Amino acid sequence: MRLSRSAPLAVAASLLAAAPAALAQSSAGAPQPAADLIVTNARIYTADDSRPLVEAFAVRGNRIVFTGSAREAATLKGAATRVVDAGGRTVIPGMVDAHAHFAGLAQTLRAVDLVGTKSVTEVIARVQAKAATLPKGTWITGRGWDQNAWGDTRFPTHDALSAAVPDHPVLLTRVDGHANFVNAAAMKLAGVTAATKDPSGGKIQRDANGAPTGVFIDNAQRLVGSKVPELTRDEMRAALKDAIARMHSLGLVGMHDAGASRANIELFEDMAQKRELDLRLYVMIGDNAEALKHYFQVGPRSALYDGQVWVRAVKLYADGAMGSRGAALLEPYSDDPNNTGLLLSAPSHIEEVARQGLAAGFQINTHAIGDRGNRVVLDAYDKALAATPRADHRFRVEHAQILHQDDIPRFAQMGVIPSMQASHQTSDMYWIGKRLGPTRLYGAYAWQSLLQTGVIIPNGSDFPVEAVNPLISFHASIARQDARDWPAGGWYPEQKMSREDALRSMTLWAAYAGFQEKELGSITPGKYADFVVLDQDIMRVPAELVLQTRVLSTWVGGRRVYEAPAR
Ligand SMILES: [Zn+2]
């Protein structure tokens, strides 16, 4: 089992130990209780190196009890066994997004989708349609407008929006999240007038008389944004159910939530108890002193509610993002020579929380994008581990986007996991060269350089920042090309992953990064029966066809949670 290629992360022995000898029992001829479910006549990529490709598997209760040939599986068929003949289709383990935002997706699904709008008139029409369904006074949020796609690239002004939607406060976030466009009702509620000053790090767009015209940039977004009420618990529960349905429809059976509040974690647990979750949800607790104190006292908890919720990790932030030049760099931005970015947390804070985490048995996962951000995190982890050693800590760096060559081997040496999102590479490649210049790009999204040091790379999307579909990251991992197959041959193609590694990155390696590899991540006897049926073989079709793949069905614990509509 090549889960990892180096001693620091070696877990092969524990993985083998987790697999009961179902096959041995059946070939010894001992009577076997009948399976509840048999999936057969399929190309099943198990992500289990001991049997990587099989044609059938059997499930009893919510766990896999057998993998192998269709003939052997048939011997486990009883009167009540459900048999799924996959008709030669491809089956893979249920996919897990190792870095995403559960509540963020829920909120985004409730907002008006403005992606792809071609004019401000179209934006207003979509908001108006939403307003017609909501009582007056209810806030309407939206996301995804981009005035660069409207012909006239100047920022919009609020007059037409305010006239069309006078009775609902409206806040529409720009596609990159760095500006919002609001109506008069929203500005009135927020008390924003010509007298309101620009906050530091922010800008209010104004007319000739100084009156706000409805667009608020960067830190000025909070002037109105802070007035948007949080969803009630019932609204959030309903929105989370929509988010779960979206994930299931795309072949995701689990996710790692990169920073959740205590209130949301309690809601997730309540949903799991009521069997409303149907997810393998690995929670990272957001960096909040009270929440951390509480959960460190409670201690790490795993596989709660029959393998639905894990609370044993913390999310910290080292630096900002590349698009807004907030990622912390060792040398200045190539397109901004006086700027080396921002550290969002003091290095001493990361070290201190890491020490507390080690003492309490929690994993620490820190956001780091720039090469300085990454070095700061590795240094802080180093100090914490020296002070409070723990063998199997599995600390992570979230994103690990830009690495100095000297830091690439440190992940394997320290047993730190780079948790990366392949779709960020294909989203950023158009402009990142301007920010960094050519030399630093050799350490950018450097998957192969990292893999060759012996680490594993759990993959993810960072939704709702990127699209939910995990095959976008699978495709980016193997091609380093966008959906239009640009650039030819791939962007820094020497860093591509093999398909086998790309599949592991969204199944077994994601599970390992969440201490879940004994329960999920591969189609292996003893693990939960989480799997996905696809309409084509993503391990064999040309890379340019991968994004046309349809998920036919998604199964969690042997239960079908999604079936594609017939067509
Ligand atoms: Zn994130």
mmCIF file of N, CA and C and ligand atoms in Angstrom, residues 99-101 258 315 317 367 398-399 421 424 461-463 465, ligand 1:
data_model
loop_
_atom_site.group_PDB
_atom_site.id
_atom_site.type_symbol
_atom_site.label_atom_id
_atom_site.label_comp_id
_atom_site.label_asym_id
_atom_site.label_seq_id
_atom_site.Cartn_x
_atom_site.Cartn_y
_atom_site.Cartn_z
ATOM 1 N N HIS A 99 -10.180 20.135 1.846
ATOM 2 C CA HIS A 99 -10.163 21.531 2.323
ATOM 3 C C HIS A 99 -11.288 22.296 1.651
ATOM 4 N N ALA A 100 -12.326 22.583 2.416
ATOM 5 C CA ALA A 100 -13.450 23.332 1.871
ATOM 6 C C ALA A 100 -14.206 23.959 3.035
ATOM 7 N N HIS A 101 -15.258 24.694 2.709
ATOM 8 C CA HIS A 101 -15.992 25.448 3.730
ATOM 9 C C HIS A 101 -17.476 25.100 3.636
ATOM 10 N N ALA A 258 -12.669 23.570 6.727
ATOM 11 C CA ALA A 258 -11.464 24.313 7.099
ATOM 12 C C ALA A 258 -11.789 25.535 7.953
ATOM 13 N N LYS A 315 -7.877 24.962 12.860
ATOM 14 C CA LYS A 315 -7.479 25.731 11.678
ATOM 15 C C LYS A 315 -6.899 27.079 12.105
ATOM 16 N N TYR A 317 -4.445 30.606 10.659
ATOM 17 C CA TYR A 317 -4.056 31.348 9.456
ATOM 18 C C TYR A 317 -2.673 31.959 9.640
ATOM 19 N N HIS A 367 -3.256 27.666 7.428
ATOM 20 C CA HIS A 367 -3.280 28.269 6.090
ATOM 21 C C HIS A 367 -1.954 28.994 5.839
ATOM 22 N N GLU A 398 -2.194 24.097 5.135
ATOM 23 C CA GLU A 398 -3.276 24.224 4.161
ATOM 24 C C GLU A 398 -2.835 25.166 3.035
ATOM 25 N N HIS A 399 -2.890 24.684 1.834
ATOM 26 C CA HIS A 399 -2.543 25.360 0.563
ATOM 27 C C HIS A 399 -1.086 25.112 0.162
ATOM 28 N N GLN A 421 -4.828 22.317 -3.110
ATOM 29 C CA GLN A 421 -6.050 22.361 -3.903
ATOM 30 C C GLN A 421 -5.634 22.559 -5.363
ATOM 31 N N HIS A 424 -6.728 25.523 -7.493
ATOM 32 C CA HIS A 424 -6.122 26.852 -7.332
ATOM 33 C C HIS A 424 -5.037 27.081 -8.397
ATOM 34 N N SER A 461 -10.844 21.507 -2.947
ATOM 35 C CA SER A 461 -11.297 22.553 -3.864
ATOM 36 C C SER A 461 -11.305 23.929 -3.216
ATOM 37 N N ASP A 462 -11.390 23.971 -1.866
ATOM 38 C CA ASP A 462 -11.610 25.241 -1.165
ATOM 39 C C ASP A 462 -12.974 25.853 -1.518
ATOM 40 N N PHE A 463 -13.969 24.980 -1.878
ATOM 41 C CA PHE A 463 -15.279 25.589 -2.168
ATOM 42 C C PHE A 463 -15.779 26.359 -0.944
ATOM 43 N N VAL A 465 -14.870 29.041 -2.688
ATOM 44 C CA VAL A 465 -13.936 29.864 -3.462
ATOM 45 C C VAL A 465 -13.810 29.308 -4.885
HETATM 46 ZN ZN ZN B 1 -10.117 27.732 2.635
#
